[in-house]
Amino acid sequence: MRLFVLTGAGCSAESGTGTFRDKGGLWACFDPARLATPKAFARAPDDVHAFYNMRRRNVLEAHPNAAHYALARLGSELAKRGGSLFLCTQNVDDLHERAGAQQAVHMHGELLKARCVRCKATIHWEQDLNRQDVCPSCGAEGSLSPDVVWFGEMPLHLETIQNALNAADIFVAIGTSGSVYPAAGFAAAARERDIPTCELNMEPSDNSHLFTEAHYGPATEVVPAWVERILLAVEQ
Ligand code: APR
């Protein structure tokens, strides 16, 4: 069995990292046009650094939740049985990895990395990032930005993701509103291949009509329960 699992902010929400479009979400409190675009970084780098420094500290204080652990367990159990779980996340936290996931493709980048806009090096980065910081690779000052994909930029690893989606037997979306492309288009691509699609979310997403199965509730409840059912099915 080859699973393709797409996660969004709702998968990490119960770890305290927040979501974007829920009531009181990040984009209700902060303007993405001022903080999450290349132009914003060129215009006001200190504001952008402050925003991502706050989010990076929040991720470092967060802990993986039962949904992250259940997905990590599913990945290792499937691998033991010759199956696979391709984990594609829109999240920029490292909670899948900290829960033990062997593989997670971060299509929107990673908060715990910095990217040099001059030499393109990416560096593991846990402390606050500021304009005064020097790129350890090329020595440039002020050229480091958070290694996240901003609005208007191309998401990462799209060819790998497309190949995995084309090979999947089941597509599962967890904790995502289905409102940001290209991730929001994955469910339709799976339906075009006529494979089962499953949505695990707090409430029906924007593209809930594309799912052949759905379970609604907190990820820490619906994801472990769904993983149990999948593992029972592979046992049979
Ligand atoms: N359990 C399950 N689902 C939840 C929970 C929870 N505890 N809390 C919230 N949700 C659901 C919401 O109902 C919503 O459908 O998670 C989804 C979160 O949607 P968004 O806030 O839009 O987050 P996401 O879909 O990940 O956003 C995609 O948009 O701004 C960009 O780069 C950003 O990666 C992000 C992308």
mmCIF file with all atom_site columns, N, CA and C in Angstrom, residues 3-8 11-12 67-68 71-72 75-76 84-111 113 147 156-158 160-161 164:
data_model
loop_
_atom_site.group_PDB
_atom_site.id
_atom_site.type_symbol
_atom_site.label_atom_id
_atom_site.label_alt_id
_atom_site.label_comp_id
_atom_site.label_asym_id
_atom_site.label_entity_id
_atom_site.label_seq_id
_atom_site.pdbx_PDB_ins_code
_atom_site.Cartn_x
_atom_site.Cartn_y
_atom_site.Cartn_z
_atom_site.occupancy
_atom_site.B_iso_or_equiv
_atom_site.pdbx_formal_charge
_atom_site.auth_seq_id
_atom_site.auth_comp_id
_atom_site.auth_asym_id
_atom_site.auth_atom_id
_atom_site.pdbx_PDB_model_num
ATOM 1   N N  . LEU A 1 3   ? 0.822  5.168  0.449  1.00 0.00 ? 3   LEU A N  1
ATOM 2   C CA . LEU A 1 3   ? -0.012 6.300  0.889  1.00 0.00 ? 3   LEU A CA 1
ATOM 3   C C  . LEU A 1 3   ? 0.687  7.607  0.561  1.00 0.00 ? 3   LEU A C  1
ATOM 4   N N  . PHE A 1 4   ? -0.118 8.588  0.145  1.00 0.00 ? 4   PHE A N  1
ATOM 5   C CA . PHE A 1 4   ? 0.384  9.955  0.026  1.00 0.00 ? 4   PHE A CA 1
ATOM 6   C C  . PHE A 1 4   ? -0.396 10.767 1.063  1.00 0.00 ? 4   PHE A C  1
ATOM 7   N N  . VAL A 1 5   ? 0.320  11.316 2.029  1.00 0.00 ? 5   VAL A N  1
ATOM 8   C CA . VAL A 1 5   ? -0.330 12.112 3.086  1.00 0.00 ? 5   VAL A CA 1
ATOM 9   C C  . VAL A 1 5   ? 0.138  13.556 2.976  1.00 0.00 ? 5   VAL A C  1
ATOM 10  N N  . LEU A 1 6   ? -0.821 14.473 2.871  1.00 0.00 ? 6   LEU A N  1
ATOM 11  C CA . LEU A 1 6   ? -0.543 15.916 2.863  1.00 0.00 ? 6   LEU A CA 1
ATOM 12  C C  . LEU A 1 6   ? -0.989 16.487 4.204  1.00 0.00 ? 6   LEU A C  1
ATOM 13  N N  . THR A 1 7   ? -0.075 17.155 4.913  1.00 0.00 ? 7   THR A N  1
ATOM 14  C CA . THR A 1 7   ? -0.498 17.786 6.175  1.00 0.00 ? 7   THR A CA 1
ATOM 15  C C  . THR A 1 7   ? -0.442 19.304 6.059  1.00 0.00 ? 7   THR A C  1
ATOM 16  N N  . GLY A 1 8   ? -1.273 19.928 6.870  1.00 0.00 ? 8   GLY A N  1
ATOM 17  C CA . GLY A 1 8   ? -1.320 21.390 6.958  1.00 0.00 ? 8   GLY A CA 1
ATOM 18  C C  . GLY A 1 8   ? -1.318 21.811 8.413  1.00 0.00 ? 8   GLY A C  1
ATOM 19  N N  . CYS A 1 11  ? -2.670 19.985 11.485 1.00 0.00 ? 11  CYS A N  1
ATOM 20  C CA . CYS A 1 11  ? -2.020 18.792 12.059 1.00 0.00 ? 11  CYS A CA 1
ATOM 21  C C  . CYS A 1 11  ? -1.173 19.195 13.265 1.00 0.00 ? 11  CYS A C  1
ATOM 22  N N  . SER A 1 12  ? -0.600 20.390 13.216 1.00 0.00 ? 12  SER A N  1
ATOM 23  C CA . SER A 1 12  ? 0.257  20.862 14.324 1.00 0.00 ? 12  SER A CA 1
ATOM 24  C C  . SER A 1 12  ? -0.491 21.754 15.309 1.00 0.00 ? 12  SER A C  1
ATOM 25  N N  . ALA A 1 67  ? -1.068 13.164 16.642 1.00 0.00 ? 67  ALA A N  1
ATOM 26  C CA . ALA A 1 67  ? -1.218 12.987 15.181 1.00 0.00 ? 67  ALA A CA 1
ATOM 27  C C  . ALA A 1 67  ? 0.157  12.781 14.537 1.00 0.00 ? 67  ALA A C  1
ATOM 28  N N  . HIS A 1 68  ? 1.135  13.586 14.961 1.00 0.00 ? 68  HIS A N  1
ATOM 29  C CA . HIS A 1 68  ? 2.502  13.431 14.425 1.00 0.00 ? 68  HIS A CA 1
ATOM 30  C C  . HIS A 1 68  ? 3.047  12.025 14.749 1.00 0.00 ? 68  HIS A C  1
ATOM 31  N N  . LEU A 1 71  ? 1.368  9.274  12.642 1.00 0.00 ? 71  LEU A N  1
ATOM 32  C CA . LEU A 1 71  ? 1.850  9.240  11.255 1.00 0.00 ? 71  LEU A CA 1
ATOM 33  C C  . LEU A 1 71  ? 3.255  8.645  11.176 1.00 0.00 ? 71  LEU A C  1
ATOM 34  N N  . ALA A 1 72  ? 4.093  8.975  12.160 1.00 0.00 ? 72  ALA A N  1
ATOM 35  C CA . ALA A 1 72  ? 5.454  8.399  12.178 1.00 0.00 ? 72  ALA A CA 1
ATOM 36  C C  . ALA A 1 72  ? 5.361  6.876  12.321 1.00 0.00 ? 72  ALA A C  1
ATOM 37  N N  . GLY A 1 75  ? 4.189  5.258  9.073  1.00 0.00 ? 75  GLY A N  1
ATOM 38  C CA . GLY A 1 75  ? 5.262  5.205  8.066  1.00 0.00 ? 75  GLY A CA 1
ATOM 39  C C  . GLY A 1 75  ? 6.183  4.026  8.321  1.00 0.00 ? 75  GLY A C  1
ATOM 40  N N  . SER A 1 76  ? 6.557  3.805  9.594  1.00 0.00 ? 76  SER A N  1
ATOM 41  C CA . SER A 1 76  ? 7.509  2.708  9.855  1.00 0.00 ? 76  SER A CA 1
ATOM 42  C C  . SER A 1 76  ? 6.819  1.356  9.725  1.00 0.00 ? 76  SER A C  1
ATOM 43  N N  . SER A 1 84  ? 4.531  2.029  1.693  1.00 0.00 ? 84  SER A N  1
ATOM 44  C CA . SER A 1 84  ? 5.249  3.313  1.874  1.00 0.00 ? 84  SER A CA 1
ATOM 45  C C  . SER A 1 84  ? 4.256  4.409  2.246  1.00 0.00 ? 84  SER A C  1
ATOM 46  N N  . LEU A 1 85  ? 4.766  5.383  2.989  1.00 0.00 ? 85  LEU A N  1
ATOM 47  C CA . LEU A 1 85  ? 3.997  6.593  3.288  1.00 0.00 ? 85  LEU A CA 1
ATOM 48  C C  . LEU A 1 85  ? 4.833  7.785  2.829  1.00 0.00 ? 85  LEU A C  1
ATOM 49  N N  . PHE A 1 86  ? 4.329  8.496  1.821  1.00 0.00 ? 86  PHE A N  1
ATOM 50  C CA . PHE A 1 86  ? 5.018  9.708  1.369  1.00 0.00 ? 86  PHE A CA 1
ATOM 51  C C  . PHE A 1 86  ? 4.378  10.865 2.114  1.00 0.00 ? 86  PHE A C  1
ATOM 52  N N  . LEU A 1 87  ? 5.150  11.475 3.009  1.00 0.00 ? 87  LEU A N  1
ATOM 53  C CA . LEU A 1 87  ? 4.617  12.551 3.848  1.00 0.00 ? 87  LEU A CA 1
ATOM 54  C C  . LEU A 1 87  ? 5.018  13.904 3.249  1.00 0.00 ? 87  LEU A C  1
ATOM 55  N N  . CYS A 1 88  ? 4.026  14.620 2.744  1.00 0.00 ? 88  CYS A N  1
ATOM 56  C CA . CYS A 1 88  ? 4.247  15.954 2.159  1.00 0.00 ? 88  CYS A CA 1
ATOM 57  C C  . CYS A 1 88  ? 3.597  16.950 3.102  1.00 0.00 ? 88  CYS A C  1
ATOM 58  N N  . THR A 1 89  ? 4.399  17.891 3.636  1.00 0.00 ? 89  THR A N  1
ATOM 59  C CA . THR A 1 89  ? 3.791  18.836 4.563  1.00 0.00 ? 89  THR A CA 1
ATOM 60  C C  . THR A 1 89  ? 3.902  20.267 4.062  1.00 0.00 ? 89  THR A C  1
ATOM 61  N N  . GLN A 1 90  ? 2.849  21.034 4.309  1.00 0.00 ? 90  GLN A N  1
ATOM 62  C CA . GLN A 1 90  ? 2.869  22.475 4.038  1.00 0.00 ? 90  GLN A CA 1
ATOM 63  C C  . GLN A 1 90  ? 3.459  23.205 5.250  1.00 0.00 ? 90  GLN A C  1
ATOM 64  N N  . ASN A 1 91  ? 3.643  22.478 6.334  1.00 0.00 ? 91  ASN A N  1
ATOM 65  C CA . ASN A 1 91  ? 4.085  23.107 7.581  1.00 0.00 ? 91  ASN A CA 1
ATOM 66  C C  . ASN A 1 91  ? 5.591  23.346 7.566  1.00 0.00 ? 91  ASN A C  1
ATOM 67  N N  . VAL A 1 92  ? 5.997  24.399 8.228  1.00 0.00 ? 92  VAL A N  1
ATOM 68  C CA . VAL A 1 92  ? 7.419  24.757 8.268  1.00 0.00 ? 92  VAL A CA 1
ATOM 69  C C  . VAL A 1 92  ? 8.030  24.384 9.628  1.00 0.00 ? 92  VAL A C  1
ATOM 70  N N  . ASP A 1 93  ? 7.242  23.685 10.452 1.00 0.00 ? 93  ASP A N  1
ATOM 71  C CA . ASP A 1 93  ? 7.798  23.221 11.726 1.00 0.00 ? 93  ASP A CA 1
ATOM 72  C C  . ASP A 1 93  ? 8.493  21.882 11.515 1.00 0.00 ? 93  ASP A C  1
ATOM 73  N N  . ASP A 1 94  ? 9.163  21.400 12.597 1.00 0.00 ? 94  ASP A N  1
ATOM 74  C CA . ASP A 1 94  ? 9.893  20.114 12.472 1.00 0.00 ? 94  ASP A CA 1
ATOM 75  C C  . ASP A 1 94  ? 9.215  19.041 13.322 1.00 0.00 ? 94  ASP A C  1
ATOM 76  N N  . LEU A 1 95  ? 7.918  19.193 13.554 1.00 0.00 ? 95  LEU A N  1
ATOM 77  C CA . LEU A 1 95  ? 7.230  18.282 14.481 1.00 0.00 ? 95  LEU A CA 1
ATOM 78  C C  . LEU A 1 95  ? 7.068  16.870 13.920 1.00 0.00 ? 95  LEU A C  1
ATOM 79  N N  . HIS A 1 96  ? 6.908  16.744 12.604 1.00 0.00 ? 96  HIS A N  1
ATOM 80  C CA . HIS A 1 96  ? 6.883  15.380 12.038 1.00 0.00 ? 96  HIS A CA 1
ATOM 81  C C  . HIS A 1 96  ? 8.213  14.681 12.322 1.00 0.00 ? 96  HIS A C  1
ATOM 82  N N  . GLU A 1 97  ? 9.302  15.386 12.079 1.00 0.00 ? 97  GLU A N  1
ATOM 83  C CA . GLU A 1 97  ? 10.626 14.767 12.288 1.00 0.00 ? 97  GLU A CA 1
ATOM 84  C C  . GLU A 1 97  ? 10.841 14.455 13.758 1.00 0.00 ? 97  GLU A C  1
ATOM 85  N N  . ARG A 1 98  ? 10.459 15.370 14.624 1.00 0.00 ? 98  ARG A N  1
ATOM 86  C CA . ARG A 1 98  ? 10.674 15.135 16.065 1.00 0.00 ? 98  ARG A CA 1
ATOM 87  C C  . ARG A 1 98  ? 9.798  13.995 16.587 1.00 0.00 ? 98  ARG A C  1
ATOM 88  N N  . ALA A 1 99  ? 8.719  13.691 15.856 1.00 0.00 ? 99  ALA A N  1
ATOM 89  C CA . ALA A 1 99  ? 7.867  12.555 16.266 1.00 0.00 ? 99  ALA A CA 1
ATOM 90  C C  . ALA A 1 99  ? 8.415  11.249 15.711 1.00 0.00 ? 99  ALA A C  1
ATOM 91  N N  . GLY A 1 100 ? 9.473  11.336 14.875 1.00 0.00 ? 100 GLY A N  1
ATOM 92  C CA . GLY A 1 100 ? 10.116 10.122 14.388 1.00 0.00 ? 100 GLY A CA 1
ATOM 93  C C  . GLY A 1 100 ? 9.835  9.796  12.937 1.00 0.00 ? 100 GLY A C  1
ATOM 94  N N  . ALA A 1 101 ? 9.187  10.723 12.209 1.00 0.00 ? 101 ALA A N  1
ATOM 95  C CA . ALA A 1 101 ? 8.941  10.459 10.783 1.00 0.00 ? 101 ALA A CA 1
ATOM 96  C C  . ALA A 1 101 ? 10.276 10.319 10.063 1.00 0.00 ? 101 ALA A C  1
ATOM 97  N N  . GLN A 1 102 ? 10.408 9.242  9.269  1.00 0.00 ? 102 GLN A N  1
ATOM 98  C CA . GLN A 1 102 ? 11.683 9.023  8.553  1.00 0.00 ? 102 GLN A CA 1
ATOM 99  C C  . GLN A 1 102 ? 11.833 9.994  7.395  1.00 0.00 ? 102 GLN A C  1
ATOM 100 N N  . GLN A 1 103 ? 10.717 10.503 6.900  1.00 0.00 ? 103 GLN A N  1
ATOM 101 C CA . GLN A 1 103 ? 10.798 11.367 5.706  1.00 0.00 ? 103 GLN A CA 1
ATOM 102 C C  . GLN A 1 103 ? 9.659  12.364 5.777  1.00 0.00 ? 103 GLN A C  1
ATOM 103 N N  . ALA A 1 104 ? 9.929  13.607 5.518  1.00 0.00 ? 104 ALA A N  1
ATOM 104 C CA . ALA A 1 104 ? 8.869  14.620 5.404  1.00 0.00 ? 104 ALA A CA 1
ATOM 105 C C  . ALA A 1 104 ? 9.345  15.632 4.368  1.00 0.00 ? 104 ALA A C  1
ATOM 106 N N  . VAL A 1 105 ? 8.554  15.831 3.339  1.00 0.00 ? 105 VAL A N  1
ATOM 107 C CA . VAL A 1 105 ? 8.926  16.792 2.286  1.00 0.00 ? 105 VAL A CA 1
ATOM 108 C C  . VAL A 1 105 ? 8.240  18.119 2.607  1.00 0.00 ? 105 VAL A C  1
ATOM 109 N N  . HIS A 1 106 ? 9.055  19.139 2.862  1.00 0.00 ? 106 HIS A N  1
ATOM 110 C CA . HIS A 1 106 ? 8.504  20.450 3.261  1.00 0.00 ? 106 HIS A CA 1
ATOM 111 C C  . HIS A 1 106 ? 8.332  21.324 2.024  1.00 0.00 ? 106 HIS A C  1
ATOM 112 N N  . MET A 1 107 ? 7.145  21.319 1.458  1.00 0.00 ? 107 MET A N  1
ATOM 113 C CA . MET A 1 107 ? 6.961  22.051 0.192  1.00 0.00 ? 107 MET A CA 1
ATOM 114 C C  . MET A 1 107 ? 6.926  23.566 0.401  1.00 0.00 ? 107 MET A C  1
ATOM 115 N N  . HIS A 1 108 ? 6.749  24.006 1.651  1.00 0.00 ? 108 HIS A N  1
ATOM 116 C CA . HIS A 1 108 ? 6.779  25.449 1.917  1.00 0.00 ? 108 HIS A CA 1
ATOM 117 C C  . HIS A 1 108 ? 8.006  25.850 2.726  1.00 0.00 ? 108 HIS A C  1
ATOM 118 N N  . GLY A 1 109 ? 9.019  24.953 2.780  1.00 0.00 ? 109 GLY A N  1
ATOM 119 C CA . GLY A 1 109 ? 10.262 25.290 3.457  1.00 0.00 ? 109 GLY A CA 1
ATOM 120 C C  . GLY A 1 109 ? 10.239 24.917 4.930  1.00 0.00 ? 109 GLY A C  1
ATOM 121 N N  . GLU A 1 110 ? 11.271 25.361 5.647  1.00 0.00 ? 110 GLU A N  1
ATOM 122 C CA . GLU A 1 110 ? 11.470 24.968 7.043  1.00 0.00 ? 110 GLU A CA 1
ATOM 123 C C  . GLU A 1 110 ? 11.939 26.158 7.875  1.00 0.00 ? 110 GLU A C  1
ATOM 124 N N  . LEU A 1 111 ? 11.216 26.421 8.951  1.00 0.00 ? 111 LEU A N  1
ATOM 125 C CA . LEU A 1 111 ? 11.546 27.561 9.818  1.00 0.00 ? 111 LEU A CA 1
ATOM 126 C C  . LEU A 1 111 ? 12.899 27.395 10.497 1.00 0.00 ? 111 LEU A C  1
ATOM 127 N N  . LYS A 1 113 ? 15.572 26.514 9.309  1.00 0.00 ? 113 LYS A N  1
ATOM 128 C CA . LYS A 1 113 ? 16.692 26.683 8.386  1.00 0.00 ? 113 LYS A CA 1
ATOM 129 C C  . LYS A 1 113 ? 16.731 28.141 7.948  1.00 0.00 ? 113 LYS A C  1
ATOM 130 N N  . ASP A 1 147 ? 14.231 30.125 5.707  1.00 0.00 ? 147 ASP A N  1
ATOM 131 C CA . ASP A 1 147 ? 14.124 29.236 4.535  1.00 0.00 ? 147 ASP A CA 1
ATOM 132 C C  . ASP A 1 147 ? 12.679 28.783 4.368  1.00 0.00 ? 147 ASP A C  1
ATOM 133 N N  . LEU A 1 156 ? 8.548  24.035 -3.052 1.00 0.00 ? 156 LEU A N  1
ATOM 134 C CA . LEU A 1 156 ? 9.732  23.190 -3.251 1.00 0.00 ? 156 LEU A CA 1
ATOM 135 C C  . LEU A 1 156 ? 9.346  21.739 -3.563 1.00 0.00 ? 156 LEU A C  1
ATOM 136 N N  . HIS A 1 157 ? 10.260 21.041 -4.219 1.00 0.00 ? 157 HIS A N  1
ATOM 137 C CA . HIS A 1 157 ? 10.179 19.578 -4.413 1.00 0.00 ? 157 HIS A CA 1
ATOM 138 C C  . HIS A 1 157 ? 8.938  19.146 -5.205 1.00 0.00 ? 157 HIS A C  1
ATOM 139 N N  . LEU A 1 158 ? 8.452  20.021 -6.111 1.00 0.00 ? 158 LEU A N  1
ATOM 140 C CA . LEU A 1 158 ? 7.190  19.699 -6.802 1.00 0.00 ? 158 LEU A CA 1
ATOM 141 C C  . LEU A 1 158 ? 7.288  18.469 -7.694 1.00 0.00 ? 158 LEU A C  1
ATOM 142 N N  . THR A 1 160 ? 9.216  15.759 -7.240 1.00 0.00 ? 160 THR A N  1
ATOM 143 C CA . THR A 1 160 ? 9.189  14.595 -6.325 1.00 0.00 ? 160 THR A CA 1
ATOM 144 C C  . THR A 1 160 ? 7.768  14.351 -5.828 1.00 0.00 ? 160 THR A C  1
ATOM 145 N N  . ILE A 1 161 ? 7.107  15.455 -5.472 1.00 0.00 ? 161 ILE A N  1
ATOM 146 C CA . ILE A 1 161 ? 5.728  15.351 -4.965 1.00 0.00 ? 161 ILE A CA 1
ATOM 147 C C  . ILE A 1 161 ? 4.800  14.808 -6.053 1.00 0.00 ? 161 ILE A C  1
ATOM 148 N N  . ALA A 1 164 ? 5.297  11.126 -6.544 1.00 0.00 ? 164 ALA A N  1
ATOM 149 C CA . ALA A 1 164 ? 4.716  10.332 -5.440 1.00 0.00 ? 164 ALA A CA 1
ATOM 150 C C  . ALA A 1 164 ? 3.190  10.297 -5.554 1.00 0.00 ? 164 ALA A C  1
#
